[in-house]
Amino acid sequence: MKNNRIYKMKFSGVYPLYVQKAEKKGRTKEEVDEIIRWLTGYSQEELEGQIEREVDFETFFAEAPQLNPNRALIKGVICGVRVEEIEEPLMREIRYLDKLIDELARGKAMEKILRA
């Protein structure tokens, strides 16, 4: 795990940045939460609990109730790397989330973001 620093970052520290990015583009915190719940299987209460507990990304994804099987449909470039080519499983999950938030901020419809 060469990206140990990212894995140990507190999800609660990055979450407000996701919300801020979305809100700057006219989207909502509720949409950010919906994306996170879709990806991880957390309920809203469980998501809020993870944020309150200040878990790191490694724990956040390890404790995810059910990672969405359709997340493999997420394709594209984030941070200069194609998400579908990322080999480290945890880094791929983090980048899936980054990509979904990016799509939200770019104005993509929720049905398309959630691969419905």
PDB file of C-alpha atoms in Angstrom:
ATOM      1  CA  MET A   1       0.000   0.000   0.000  1.00  0.00           C
ATOM      2  CA  LYS A   2       2.207   2.777  -1.293  1.00  0.00           C
ATOM      3  CA  ASN A   3      -0.578   5.367  -0.872  1.00  0.00           C
ATOM      4  CA  ASN A   4      -0.800   4.821   2.877  1.00  0.00           C
ATOM      5  CA  ARG A   5      -1.106   8.562   3.555  1.00  0.00           C
ATOM      6  CA  ILE A   6      -4.325   8.819   1.542  1.00  0.00           C
ATOM      7  CA  TYR A   7      -5.766   5.704   3.178  1.00  0.00           C
ATOM      8  CA  LYS A   8      -5.198   7.202   6.629  1.00  0.00           C
ATOM      9  CA  MET A   9      -6.867  10.518   5.793  1.00  0.00           C
ATOM     10  CA  LYS A  10     -10.027  11.072   7.788  1.00  0.00           C
ATOM     11  CA  PHE A  11     -13.123  10.703   5.659  1.00  0.00           C
ATOM     12  CA  SER A  12     -14.737  13.397   7.817  1.00  0.00           C
ATOM     13  CA  GLY A  13     -12.001  15.806   6.696  1.00  0.00           C
ATOM     14  CA  VAL A  14     -12.605  15.220   2.990  1.00  0.00           C
ATOM     15  CA  TYR A  15     -16.405  14.925   3.111  1.00  0.00           C
ATOM     16  CA  PRO A  16     -16.983  18.699   3.550  1.00  0.00           C
ATOM     17  CA  LEU A  17     -14.781  19.274   0.490  1.00  0.00           C
ATOM     18  CA  TYR A  18     -17.007  16.949  -1.552  1.00  0.00           C
ATOM     19  CA  VAL A  19     -20.065  18.893  -0.383  1.00  0.00           C
ATOM     20  CA  GLN A  20     -18.385  22.230  -1.046  1.00  0.00           C
ATOM     21  CA  LYS A  21     -17.383  21.187  -4.578  1.00  0.00           C
ATOM     22  CA  ALA A  22     -20.954  20.123  -5.332  1.00  0.00           C
ATOM     23  CA  GLU A  23     -22.581  23.199  -3.784  1.00  0.00           C
ATOM     24  CA  LYS A  24     -20.295  25.561  -5.735  1.00  0.00           C
ATOM     25  CA  LYS A  25     -21.836  24.096  -8.878  1.00  0.00           C
ATOM     26  CA  GLY A  26     -25.442  24.326  -7.660  1.00  0.00           C
ATOM     27  CA  ARG A  27     -25.752  20.756  -6.415  1.00  0.00           C
ATOM     28  CA  THR A  28     -26.662  19.694  -2.863  1.00  0.00           C
ATOM     29  CA  LYS A  29     -25.280  17.896   0.175  1.00  0.00           C
ATOM     30  CA  GLU A  30     -28.205  15.482  -0.177  1.00  0.00           C
ATOM     31  CA  GLU A  31     -26.996  14.524  -3.666  1.00  0.00           C
ATOM     32  CA  VAL A  32     -23.466  13.972  -2.340  1.00  0.00           C
ATOM     33  CA  ASP A  33     -24.891  11.745   0.398  1.00  0.00           C
ATOM     34  CA  GLU A  34     -26.998   9.834  -2.125  1.00  0.00           C
ATOM     35  CA  ILE A  35     -23.904   9.130  -4.215  1.00  0.00           C
ATOM     36  CA  ILE A  36     -21.948   7.932  -1.186  1.00  0.00           C
ATOM     37  CA  ARG A  37     -24.828   5.721  -0.046  1.00  0.00           C
ATOM     38  CA  TRP A  38     -25.183   4.263  -3.565  1.00  0.00           C
ATOM     39  CA  LEU A  39     -21.472   3.472  -3.755  1.00  0.00           C
ATOM     40  CA  THR A  40     -21.037   2.033  -0.249  1.00  0.00           C
ATOM     41  CA  GLY A  41     -24.395   0.712   0.913  1.00  0.00           C
ATOM     42  CA  TYR A  42     -24.368   2.860   4.053  1.00  0.00           C
ATOM     43  CA  SER A  43     -27.707   4.170   5.288  1.00  0.00           C
ATOM     44  CA  GLN A  44     -27.863   7.908   5.989  1.00  0.00           C
ATOM     45  CA  GLU A  45     -27.517   7.217   9.718  1.00  0.00           C
ATOM     46  CA  GLU A  46     -24.527   4.919   9.163  1.00  0.00           C
ATOM     47  CA  LEU A  47     -22.881   7.504   6.907  1.00  0.00           C
ATOM     48  CA  GLU A  48     -23.341  10.208   9.530  1.00  0.00           C
ATOM     49  CA  GLY A  49     -21.951   7.813  12.160  1.00  0.00           C
ATOM     50  CA  GLN A  50     -18.797   7.211  10.098  1.00  0.00           C
ATOM     51  CA  ILE A  51     -18.320  10.969   9.766  1.00  0.00           C
ATOM     52  CA  GLU A  52     -18.849  11.503  13.514  1.00  0.00           C
ATOM     53  CA  ARG A  53     -16.408   8.695  14.360  1.00  0.00           C
ATOM     54  CA  GLU A  54     -13.827  10.383  12.112  1.00  0.00           C
ATOM     55  CA  VAL A  55     -12.804   7.110  10.464  1.00  0.00           C
ATOM     56  CA  ASP A  56     -10.077   7.080   7.841  1.00  0.00           C
ATOM     57  CA  PHE A  57     -10.716   6.099   4.222  1.00  0.00           C
ATOM     58  CA  GLU A  58      -9.381   2.603   4.816  1.00  0.00           C
ATOM     59  CA  THR A  59     -11.892   1.984   7.615  1.00  0.00           C
ATOM     60  CA  PHE A  60     -14.687   3.784   5.761  1.00  0.00           C
ATOM     61  CA  PHE A  61     -14.476   1.406   2.810  1.00  0.00           C
ATOM     62  CA  ALA A  62     -13.633  -1.673   4.894  1.00  0.00           C
ATOM     63  CA  GLU A  63     -16.814  -1.174   6.940  1.00  0.00           C
ATOM     64  CA  ALA A  64     -19.028  -0.354   3.943  1.00  0.00           C
ATOM     65  CA  PRO A  65     -22.098  -2.598   4.181  1.00  0.00           C
ATOM     66  CA  GLN A  66     -22.278  -3.422   0.473  1.00  0.00           C
ATOM     67  CA  LEU A  67     -20.151  -1.877  -2.239  1.00  0.00           C
ATOM     68  CA  ASN A  68     -22.367  -1.388  -5.270  1.00  0.00           C
ATOM     69  CA  PRO A  69     -21.622  -3.978  -7.965  1.00  0.00           C
ATOM     70  CA  ASN A  70     -22.365  -1.361 -10.653  1.00  0.00           C
ATOM     71  CA  ARG A  71     -19.385   0.703  -9.503  1.00  0.00           C
ATOM     72  CA  ALA A  72     -17.323  -1.233 -12.056  1.00  0.00           C
ATOM     73  CA  LEU A  73     -19.252   0.745 -14.694  1.00  0.00           C
ATOM     74  CA  ILE A  74     -17.506   3.931 -13.523  1.00  0.00           C
ATOM     75  CA  LYS A  75     -14.994   4.858 -16.183  1.00  0.00           C
ATOM     76  CA  GLY A  76     -12.890   7.870 -16.970  1.00  0.00           C
ATOM     77  CA  VAL A  77      -9.983   9.926 -15.776  1.00  0.00           C
ATOM     78  CA  ILE A  78      -9.557  11.390 -12.303  1.00  0.00           C
ATOM     79  CA  CYS A  79      -6.328  12.990 -11.132  1.00  0.00           C
ATOM     80  CA  GLY A  80      -4.783  12.072 -14.484  1.00  0.00           C
ATOM     81  CA  VAL A  81      -5.395   8.341 -14.069  1.00  0.00           C
ATOM     82  CA  ARG A  82      -8.067   6.124 -15.629  1.00  0.00           C
ATOM     83  CA  VAL A  83     -10.100   4.771 -12.694  1.00  0.00           C
ATOM     84  CA  GLU A  84     -10.694   1.435 -14.363  1.00  0.00           C
ATOM     85  CA  GLU A  85      -6.923   0.867 -14.577  1.00  0.00           C
ATOM     86  CA  ILE A  86      -6.140   1.450 -10.893  1.00  0.00           C
ATOM     87  CA  GLU A  87      -4.853  -1.848  -9.508  1.00  0.00           C
ATOM     88  CA  GLU A  88      -4.919  -1.180  -5.753  1.00  0.00           C
ATOM     89  CA  PRO A  89      -8.487  -1.997  -4.660  1.00  0.00           C
ATOM     90  CA  LEU A  90      -8.757   0.665  -1.950  1.00  0.00           C
ATOM     91  CA  MET A  91      -7.335   3.406  -4.175  1.00  0.00           C
ATOM     92  CA  ARG A  92      -9.794   2.388  -6.900  1.00  0.00           C
ATOM     93  CA  GLU A  93     -12.709   2.733  -4.435  1.00  0.00           C
ATOM     94  CA  ILE A  94     -11.508   6.188  -3.352  1.00  0.00           C
ATOM     95  CA  ARG A  95     -11.142   7.286  -6.969  1.00  0.00           C
ATOM     96  CA  TYR A  96     -14.594   5.910  -7.833  1.00  0.00           C
ATOM     97  CA  LEU A  97     -15.995   8.245  -5.191  1.00  0.00           C
ATOM     98  CA  ASP A  98     -13.893  11.152  -6.466  1.00  0.00           C
ATOM     99  CA  LYS A  99     -15.119  10.505 -10.013  1.00  0.00           C
ATOM    100  CA  LEU A 100     -18.778  10.405  -8.964  1.00  0.00           C
ATOM    101  CA  ILE A 101     -18.472  13.692  -7.048  1.00  0.00           C
ATOM    102  CA  ASP A 102     -16.701  15.205 -10.053  1.00  0.00           C
ATOM    103  CA  GLU A 103     -19.558  14.105 -12.336  1.00  0.00           C
ATOM    104  CA  LEU A 104     -22.061  15.667  -9.924  1.00  0.00           C
ATOM    105  CA  ALA A 105     -20.163  18.959  -9.905  1.00  0.00           C
ATOM    106  CA  ARG A 106     -20.032  18.933 -13.709  1.00  0.00           C
ATOM    107  CA  GLY A 107     -23.824  18.823 -13.827  1.00  0.00           C
ATOM    108  CA  LYS A 108     -24.371  15.236 -14.881  1.00  0.00           C
ATOM    109  CA  ALA A 109     -27.858  13.859 -14.156  1.00  0.00           C
ATOM    110  CA  MET A 110     -28.153  11.703 -11.028  1.00  0.00           C
ATOM    111  CA  GLU A 111     -29.531   8.765 -13.042  1.00  0.00           C
ATOM    112  CA  LYS A 112     -26.365   8.719 -15.109  1.00  0.00           C
ATOM    113  CA  ILE A 113     -24.071   9.233 -12.111  1.00  0.00           C
ATOM    114  CA  LEU A 114     -25.695   6.298 -10.328  1.00  0.00           C
ATOM    115  CA  ARG A 115     -25.411   4.179 -13.467  1.00  0.00           C
ATOM    116  CA  ALA A 116     -29.187   3.576 -13.447  1.00  0.00           C
TER     117      ALA A 116
END
